[in-house]
Amino acid sequence: MRSAKDFFTPLAVGAPTPLREVPARPSRMIHFFDPSNPKMASKVPQLVGSVDVLLGNLEDAVKAENKEAARAGLVEIARSTDVGEHTQLWTRVNSLDSPWVLDDLTTLVTEVGDRLDVVMVPKVQGPEDIHYVDRLLAQLEARAGLTRPILVHAILETARGVANVEAIAGASPRMQGISLGPADLAADRRMKTTRVGGGHPGYLVRQDPVAGDISGERATYQQDLWHYTIARMVDACAMHGIFPYYGPFGDIADVVACEDQFRNAFLLGCVGTWTLHPAQITIAKRVFSPSAEDVAHARRVRAAMGDGTGAVMLDGKMEDDASLKQCLVILELADRLSANDPELAELYASPTTAGGEADA
Ligand SMILES: CC(C)(COP(=O)(O)OP(=O)(O)OC[C@H]1O[C@@H](n2cnc3c(N)ncnc32)[C@H](O)[C@@H]1OP(=O)(O)O)[C@@H](O)C(=O)NCCC(=O)NCCSC(=O)C[C@H](O)C(=O)O
Ligand SMILES: [Mg+2]
């Protein structure tokens, strides 16, 4: 373990100084594309500005014979696309035990490191994986003469990774966040599912027998397979001041269940999700931006709470310091999102939303 005093010292001579705070830039949707797929790659310029994060995926879902084309394609896209102020460019590199990752990191940092915000690392097992990437990135940044550190995002997709999630979250000042990787995690845990994220109709609880009749009609309630892991991930991220994300929802056609899964993650504390298809972008934007009603309510609570101490009644409910703090989370997010998005700024400033403060 590094001494606390050394934690913010660059890991290579000439590498940029590590950040003390992870920038809280909007990242409601991390939009995946395969840079070796010409049709998908051609969509990148039109996605700029409509997604918070564009992620050039080099790992799973890119065929083995296309790995080098994907890497080269991402270099080309990074060089030729101005992603502007409001969209970030990330990549997901191949796993640390693969034959491709060393070239992924070396090529990308050397060629387009100044354009990359975050490197997503799959199948992270423990803090030792982050330490390896941390040192290598520092060496490559120094060689490339970068002045801004590239941040690291881990995917939680092994049982060992979940067991080590707190140590992973705190492994380096480069840690930006963690996503759930439900498909690989399910396989690693030997779960008996065959899907990419989402629920399963067999994972349920059943109502008790009515009047002892076990053959009678009984309601069943589907449960969330991912609740435990997302909750652990959210706590680990909050503890270390980094950001948690839901991951992929593979049933592209089922936009309703996708929205439910995203919303569960949002309510539990996640700041965003992956989008695998253009159809999921508007869902992520809707879910991970607070509603006008929530913003209006949060403003009313803030106004009613005055100096923030004591307790008040609002609409028949008790509000105090703790509910005010939750409302401030919503308001801070609304302010951050509206700074980039005039439509949201207008929505949150509309008479019903803004007028809430006066009603308190
Ligand atoms: C899922 C897909 C394979 C579907 O592709 P396709 O069959 O081409 O869909 P459509 O015909 O509906 O597409 C309509 C048009 O949109 C373009 N398109 C599709 N996807 C994207 C995209 N992600 N970005 C930009 N543009 C996209 C198509 O080219 C069509 O264009 P046109 O014909 O000109 O109208 C495909 O969406 C896809 O491959 N998505 C990405 C999948 C991916 O990245 N998977 C990896 C992440 S999930 C994972 O790794 C699991 C995780 O790690 C875990 O363990 O849980
Ligand atoms: Mg995976």
Coordinates of C-alpha atoms and ligand atoms in Angstrom, one line a residue:
M1 CA 0.0 0.0 0.0
R2 CA 1.3 3.5 -0.8
S3 CA 1.8 6.0 1.9
A4 CA -1.1 8.6 2.0
K5 CA 1.6 11.3 1.5
D6 CA 2.7 9.7 -1.8
F7 CA -0.8 9.1 -3.2
F8 CA -0.9 12.2 -5.3
T9 CA 2.7 12.0 -6.5
P10 CA 3.0 11.1 -10.2
L11 CA 4.1 7.5 -10.7
A12 CA 6.6 8.4 -13.4
V13 CA 9.0 11.3 -13.9
G14 CA 7.3 13.8 -16.2
A15 CA 3.8 12.4 -15.8
P16 CA 1.0 14.8 -15.0
T17 CA 0.1 15.4 -11.4
P18 CA -2.9 13.2 -10.3
L19 CA -6.2 15.0 -9.7
R20 CA -7.4 15.4 -6.1
E21 CA -11.1 15.5 -7.2
V22 CA -12.7 13.5 -10.0
P23 CA -14.3 16.1 -12.3
A24 CA -18.1 15.8 -12.0
R25 CA -18.9 16.0 -15.7
P26 CA -22.3 14.7 -16.9
S27 CA -22.0 11.1 -17.9
R28 CA -25.6 9.9 -18.0
M29 CA -24.9 7.6 -20.9
I30 CA -21.6 6.0 -21.9
H31 CA -22.4 5.2 -25.5
F32 CA -20.6 2.2 -26.9
F33 CA -19.5 1.9 -30.5
D34 CA -17.2 -0.5 -32.4
P35 CA -14.6 1.6 -34.2
S36 CA -14.0 -1.2 -36.6
N37 CA -17.6 -1.2 -37.8
P38 CA -17.8 1.4 -40.6
K39 CA -21.6 1.9 -40.2
M40 CA -21.3 2.5 -36.5
A41 CA -18.2 4.6 -36.7
S42 CA -19.9 6.9 -39.3
K43 CA -22.5 7.7 -36.7
V44 CA -20.0 9.2 -34.3
P45 CA -20.0 12.8 -35.5
Q46 CA -23.8 13.0 -35.3
L47 CA -23.7 11.6 -31.7
V48 CA -21.4 14.3 -30.5
G49 CA -23.4 16.7 -28.3
S50 CA -26.3 14.2 -27.9
V51 CA -24.4 11.8 -25.7
D52 CA -22.3 12.7 -22.6
V53 CA -19.7 10.0 -23.3
L54 CA -18.7 8.3 -26.5
L55 CA -16.8 5.1 -25.8
G56 CA -14.7 3.4 -28.5
N57 CA -15.0 -0.3 -27.5
L58 CA -12.0 -2.5 -28.2
E59 CA -12.9 -5.4 -26.0
D60 CA -15.8 -8.0 -26.1
A61 CA -18.3 -7.5 -29.0
V62 CA -15.3 -6.7 -31.3
K63 CA -14.3 -9.8 -33.2
A64 CA -10.8 -11.1 -32.7
E65 CA -9.8 -10.4 -36.3
N66 CA -11.0 -6.8 -36.0
K67 CA -9.1 -5.9 -32.8
E68 CA -6.3 -4.0 -34.7
A69 CA -8.8 -2.3 -37.0
A70 CA -10.8 -1.2 -34.0
R71 CA -7.7 0.3 -32.3
A72 CA -6.6 2.1 -35.5
G73 CA -10.2 3.2 -36.1
L74 CA -10.4 4.8 -32.7
V75 CA -7.1 6.6 -33.2
E76 CA -8.5 8.0 -36.5
I77 CA -11.9 9.0 -34.9
A78 CA -10.1 10.7 -32.0
R79 CA -8.0 12.7 -34.4
S80 CA -10.7 13.7 -36.8
T81 CA -13.6 14.3 -34.5
D82 CA -14.0 17.4 -32.4
V83 CA -16.1 16.1 -29.5
G84 CA -16.6 19.6 -28.2
E85 CA -17.0 20.6 -24.5
H86 CA -20.0 18.5 -23.6
T87 CA -19.1 15.1 -24.9
Q88 CA -16.2 13.1 -23.5
L89 CA -14.2 10.4 -25.4
W90 CA -13.5 7.2 -23.5
T91 CA -12.3 3.8 -24.5
R92 CA -12.7 0.3 -23.2
V93 CA -9.4 -1.6 -23.7
N94 CA -9.1 -5.4 -23.8
S95 CA -8.7 -7.3 -20.6
L96 CA -5.3 -7.2 -18.8
D97 CA -4.6 -10.9 -19.6
S98 CA -5.3 -10.5 -23.3
P99 CA -2.8 -10.3 -26.1
W100 CA -4.1 -6.9 -27.2
V101 CA -4.1 -4.7 -24.1
L102 CA -0.5 -3.6 -24.1
D103 CA -0.8 -2.3 -27.7
D104 CA -4.2 -0.8 -26.9
L105 CA -2.8 1.3 -24.1
T106 CA 0.5 2.1 -25.8
T107 CA -1.0 3.2 -29.1
L108 CA -3.9 5.1 -27.7
V109 CA -2.0 7.1 -25.0
T110 CA 0.9 7.8 -27.4
E111 CA -1.2 8.7 -30.4
V112 CA -4.3 10.4 -29.0
G113 CA -3.8 10.5 -25.2
D114 CA -4.5 14.2 -25.2
R115 CA -8.1 13.5 -26.5
L116 CA -8.9 10.6 -24.2
D117 CA -10.7 11.3 -20.9
V118 CA -11.1 7.9 -19.4
V119 CA -9.8 4.3 -20.0
M120 CA -12.3 1.7 -19.0
V121 CA -10.6 -1.5 -17.8
P122 CA -12.7 -4.7 -18.0
K123 CA -12.7 -7.7 -15.6
V124 CA -10.8 -5.9 -12.8
Q125 CA -10.1 -8.4 -10.0
G126 CA -8.5 -6.2 -7.4
P127 CA -6.5 -3.1 -6.7
E128 CA -3.4 -4.8 -8.1
D129 CA -4.9 -4.5 -11.6
I130 CA -5.5 -0.8 -11.1
H131 CA -1.9 -0.3 -9.8
Y132 CA -0.6 -1.9 -13.0
V133 CA -2.6 0.3 -15.3
D134 CA -1.8 3.4 -13.1
R135 CA 1.9 3.0 -13.5
L136 CA 1.8 2.1 -17.1
L137 CA -0.4 5.1 -17.9
A138 CA 2.0 7.4 -16.0
Q139 CA 4.9 6.1 -18.1
L140 CA 3.1 6.5 -21.3
E141 CA 1.7 9.9 -20.4
A142 CA 5.3 11.1 -19.6
R143 CA 6.6 9.7 -22.9
A144 CA 3.7 11.5 -24.8
G145 CA 4.2 14.7 -22.9
L146 CA 0.6 14.8 -21.6
T147 CA -0.3 17.5 -19.2
R148 CA -3.6 16.1 -18.0
P149 CA -3.9 12.6 -16.4
I150 CA -6.1 10.0 -18.1
L151 CA -8.6 8.6 -15.6
V152 CA -9.5 5.0 -15.1
H153 CA -12.9 3.3 -14.9
A154 CA -13.2 -0.3 -13.7
I155 CA -15.8 -2.8 -14.7
L156 CA -17.1 -5.1 -11.9
E157 CA -17.5 -8.4 -13.6
T158 CA -15.9 -11.1 -11.5
A159 CA -16.8 -12.4 -8.1
R160 CA -13.3 -11.5 -6.9
G161 CA -13.8 -7.9 -8.2
V162 CA -17.0 -7.6 -6.2
A163 CA -15.3 -8.9 -3.1
N164 CA -12.6 -6.3 -3.6
V165 CA -14.8 -3.4 -4.7
E166 CA -13.8 -1.0 -2.0
A167 CA -10.1 -1.6 -2.6
I168 CA -10.6 -1.1 -6.3
A169 CA -12.5 2.2 -5.8
G170 CA -9.7 3.5 -3.7
A171 CA -6.7 2.1 -5.6
S172 CA -5.6 5.2 -7.3
P173 CA -6.4 8.9 -7.7
R174 CA -7.1 8.1 -11.3
M175 CA -10.2 6.1 -10.4
Q176 CA -13.1 7.9 -12.1
G177 CA -15.8 5.3 -11.5
I178 CA -17.0 1.7 -11.7
S179 CA -19.7 0.0 -13.9
L180 CA -21.5 -3.2 -13.4
G181 CA -20.7 -5.8 -16.0
P182 CA -23.7 -8.2 -15.4
A183 CA -23.0 -10.6 -18.2
D184 CA -19.4 -11.5 -17.3
L185 CA -20.3 -11.3 -13.6
A186 CA -23.1 -13.8 -14.1
A187 CA -20.8 -16.2 -15.9
D188 CA -18.0 -15.8 -13.3
R189 CA -20.4 -16.4 -10.4
R190 CA -21.9 -19.4 -12.2
M191 CA -25.3 -17.8 -12.1
K192 CA -27.8 -19.8 -14.3
T193 CA -28.9 -16.9 -16.5
T194 CA -28.2 -16.4 -20.2
R195 CA -28.8 -12.6 -20.6
V196 CA -26.9 -9.4 -20.8
G197 CA -28.2 -7.5 -17.7
G198 CA -31.8 -7.1 -16.7
G199 CA -34.0 -9.4 -14.6
H200 CA -35.1 -13.0 -14.9
P201 CA -38.7 -14.3 -14.5
G202 CA -37.6 -17.2 -12.4
Y203 CA -36.0 -14.9 -9.7
L204 CA -39.1 -14.1 -7.7
V205 CA -40.9 -14.3 -4.4
R206 CA -44.4 -15.7 -4.1
Q207 CA -47.2 -14.6 -1.9
D208 CA -48.0 -16.8 1.1
P209 CA -50.9 -19.3 0.5
V210 CA -54.2 -17.7 1.2
A211 CA -56.0 -19.5 4.1
G212 CA -53.3 -22.3 3.9
D213 CA -54.4 -23.3 0.4
I214 CA -51.0 -24.0 -1.4
S215 CA -52.8 -24.9 -4.7
G216 CA -54.7 -21.5 -4.8
E217 CA -53.9 -18.5 -6.9
R218 CA -50.9 -16.6 -5.5
A219 CA -49.2 -13.5 -6.7
T220 CA -45.5 -13.6 -7.6
Y221 CA -43.1 -10.6 -7.6
Q222 CA -40.0 -10.6 -9.8
Q223 CA -36.9 -9.5 -7.9
D224 CA -33.8 -7.6 -9.0
L225 CA -30.8 -9.9 -9.6
W226 CA -28.4 -6.9 -9.4
H227 CA -29.6 -5.1 -6.3
Y228 CA -26.9 -6.5 -4.0
T229 CA -24.0 -5.8 -6.4
I230 CA -25.1 -2.3 -7.4
A231 CA -25.7 -1.3 -3.8
R232 CA -22.1 -2.5 -2.9
M233 CA -20.7 -0.7 -5.9
V234 CA -22.5 2.5 -5.0
D235 CA -21.3 2.5 -1.4
A236 CA -17.7 1.8 -2.5
C237 CA -17.8 4.6 -5.0
A238 CA -19.4 7.1 -2.6
M239 CA -16.8 6.2 0.1
H240 CA -14.0 7.1 -2.3
G241 CA -15.6 10.1 -4.1
I242 CA -15.9 8.4 -7.5
F243 CA -18.9 7.6 -9.7
P244 CA -21.0 4.4 -10.0
Y245 CA -22.8 3.3 -13.2
Y246 CA -25.2 0.6 -14.3
G247 CA -23.8 -1.3 -17.3
P248 CA -25.4 -2.9 -20.4
F249 CA -29.0 -3.8 -21.0
G250 CA -28.8 -6.3 -23.9
D251 CA -32.5 -6.6 -24.8
I252 CA -32.5 -3.6 -27.1
A253 CA -36.1 -4.1 -28.2
D254 CA -37.4 -4.1 -24.6
V255 CA -37.2 -0.4 -24.0
V256 CA -39.7 -0.6 -21.0
A257 CA -37.6 -3.0 -19.0
C258 CA -34.5 -1.2 -20.0
E259 CA -35.9 2.0 -18.5
D260 CA -36.9 0.2 -15.3
Q261 CA -33.4 -1.2 -14.9
F262 CA -31.8 2.2 -15.5
R263 CA -34.2 3.9 -13.1
N264 CA -33.5 1.4 -10.3
A265 CA -29.8 2.2 -10.7
F266 CA -30.4 5.9 -10.7
L267 CA -32.5 5.8 -7.6
L268 CA -29.9 3.7 -5.8
G269 CA -27.2 6.3 -6.6
C270 CA -25.7 5.6 -10.0
V271 CA -24.9 8.6 -12.2
G272 CA -25.3 6.9 -15.6
T273 CA -25.4 3.8 -17.6
W274 CA -24.1 2.2 -20.8
T275 CA -26.0 2.6 -24.0
L276 CA -25.4 -0.1 -26.7
H277 CA -27.8 1.1 -29.3
P278 CA -29.1 4.6 -30.3
A279 CA -32.6 3.6 -29.0
Q280 CA -31.2 3.5 -25.5
I281 CA -29.8 7.1 -25.5
T282 CA -33.0 8.9 -24.9
I283 CA -34.0 6.5 -22.2
A284 CA -30.7 7.1 -20.4
K285 CA -31.1 10.8 -20.8
R286 CA -34.6 10.8 -19.4
V287 CA -33.8 8.5 -16.5
F288 CA -30.5 10.0 -15.3
S289 CA -31.8 13.6 -15.4
P290 CA -33.9 14.5 -12.4
S291 CA -37.6 15.1 -13.3
A292 CA -39.0 18.7 -13.2
E293 CA -41.3 17.5 -10.4
D294 CA -38.4 16.3 -8.3
V295 CA -36.5 19.5 -8.9
A296 CA -39.5 21.6 -8.0
H297 CA -40.1 19.6 -4.8
A298 CA -36.4 19.8 -3.8
R299 CA -36.6 23.6 -4.2
R300 CA -39.6 23.8 -2.0
V301 CA -37.9 21.8 0.7
R302 CA -34.8 24.0 0.5
A303 CA -36.9 27.1 0.8
A304 CA -39.0 25.7 3.7
M305 CA -35.9 24.6 5.6
G306 CA -34.5 28.1 5.8
D307 CA -31.1 27.8 7.6
G308 CA -31.3 24.0 7.2
T309 CA -31.8 23.1 10.8
G310 CA -34.9 21.9 12.7
A311 CA -37.9 20.1 11.2
V312 CA -40.9 21.5 9.2
M313 CA -44.1 20.0 7.8
L314 CA -44.6 20.2 4.0
D315 CA -47.6 18.6 2.3
G316 CA -48.2 16.6 5.5
K317 CA -44.6 15.2 5.6
M318 CA -41.8 15.9 8.0
E319 CA -38.7 17.5 6.4
D320 CA -35.4 17.9 8.2
D321 CA -31.7 18.2 7.6
A322 CA -31.5 14.7 6.1
S323 CA -34.3 15.1 3.6
L324 CA -32.8 18.6 2.7
K325 CA -29.5 16.9 2.0
Q326 CA -31.2 14.5 -0.4
C327 CA -32.9 17.5 -2.1
L328 CA -29.5 19.2 -2.5
V329 CA -28.2 16.2 -4.3
I330 CA -31.0 16.6 -6.8
L331 CA -30.5 20.3 -7.1
E332 CA -26.8 20.0 -7.6
L333 CA -27.3 17.5 -10.4
A334 CA -30.0 19.6 -12.0
D335 CA -27.6 22.7 -12.0
R336 CA -24.8 20.6 -13.4
L337 CA -26.9 19.2 -16.2
S338 CA -28.6 22.5 -17.1
A339 CA -25.2 24.2 -17.5
N340 CA -24.7 22.0 -20.6
D341 CA -28.2 21.4 -21.8
P342 CA -30.5 24.4 -22.6
E343 CA -33.6 22.2 -22.9
L344 CA -33.1 21.0 -19.3
A345 CA -32.3 24.5 -18.2
E346 CA -35.6 25.6 -19.6
L347 CA -37.5 22.7 -18.1
Y348 CA -36.0 23.3 -14.6
A349 CA -36.7 27.1 -14.9
S350 CA -40.3 26.7 -16.0
P351 CA -42.9 28.4 -13.8
T352 CA -44.1 25.2 -12.2
T353 CA -40.5 24.1 -11.4
A354 CA -39.0 27.4 -10.4
G355 CA -42.2 28.7 -8.8
G356 CA -41.9 25.9 -6.2
E357 CA -39.5 28.0 -4.1
A358 CA -42.2 30.7 -3.7
D359 CA -44.9 28.2 -2.7
A360 CA -42.9 26.9 0.3
Ligands
LIG1 C1 -26.7 -4.5 -30.7 C2 -26.2 -4.2 -32.1 C3 -25.5 -5.4 -32.6 C4 -27.4 -4.0 -33.0 O1 -27.0 -3.6 -34.2 P1 -27.9 -3.5 -35.5 O2 -28.5 -4.9 -35.8 O3 -27.1 -2.9 -36.7 O4 -29.1 -2.6 -35.0 P2 -30.0 -1.7 -35.9 O5 -30.2 -2.2 -37.3 O6 -31.2 -1.5 -35.1 O7 -29.2 -0.3 -36.0 C5 -29.9 0.8 -36.6 C6 -28.8 1.8 -37.0 O8 -28.0 2.2 -35.9 C7 -26.7 1.9 -36.0 N1 -26.2 1.5 -34.7 C8 -26.4 0.4 -34.0 N2 -25.8 0.4 -32.9 C9 -25.1 1.5 -32.8 C10 -24.2 2.1 -31.9 N3 -24.0 1.5 -30.7 N4 -23.7 3.3 -32.1 C11 -24.0 4.0 -33.2 N5 -24.8 3.5 -34.2 C12 -25.3 2.3 -34.0 C13 -26.6 0.8 -37.0 O9 -25.4 0.7 -37.7 C14 -27.8 1.1 -38.0 O10 -27.3 2.1 -38.9 P3 -28.0 2.3 -40.3 O11 -28.1 0.9 -40.9 O12 -27.1 3.3 -41.0 O13 -29.4 2.9 -40.0 C15 -25.4 -3.0 -32.1 O14 -26.2 -1.9 -31.6 C16 -24.1 -3.1 -31.3 O15 -23.2 -3.8 -31.7 N6 -24.0 -2.3 -30.2 C17 -22.9 -2.3 -29.4 C18 -22.7 -3.6 -28.6 C19 -21.6 -3.5 -27.6 O16 -20.8 -2.5 -27.6 N7 -21.4 -4.5 -26.8 C20 -20.4 -4.5 -25.8 C21 -20.9 -3.9 -24.5 S1 -21.9 -5.0 -23.5 C22 -20.7 -6.0 -22.8 O17 -19.6 -6.0 -23.2 C23 -21.1 -6.9 -21.7 C24 -20.4 -6.5 -20.4 O18 -19.1 -6.3 -20.5 C25 -20.8 -7.5 -19.3 O19 -20.0 -8.3 -19.0 O20 -21.9 -7.4 -18.8
MG2 MG -18.0 -8.0 -19.9

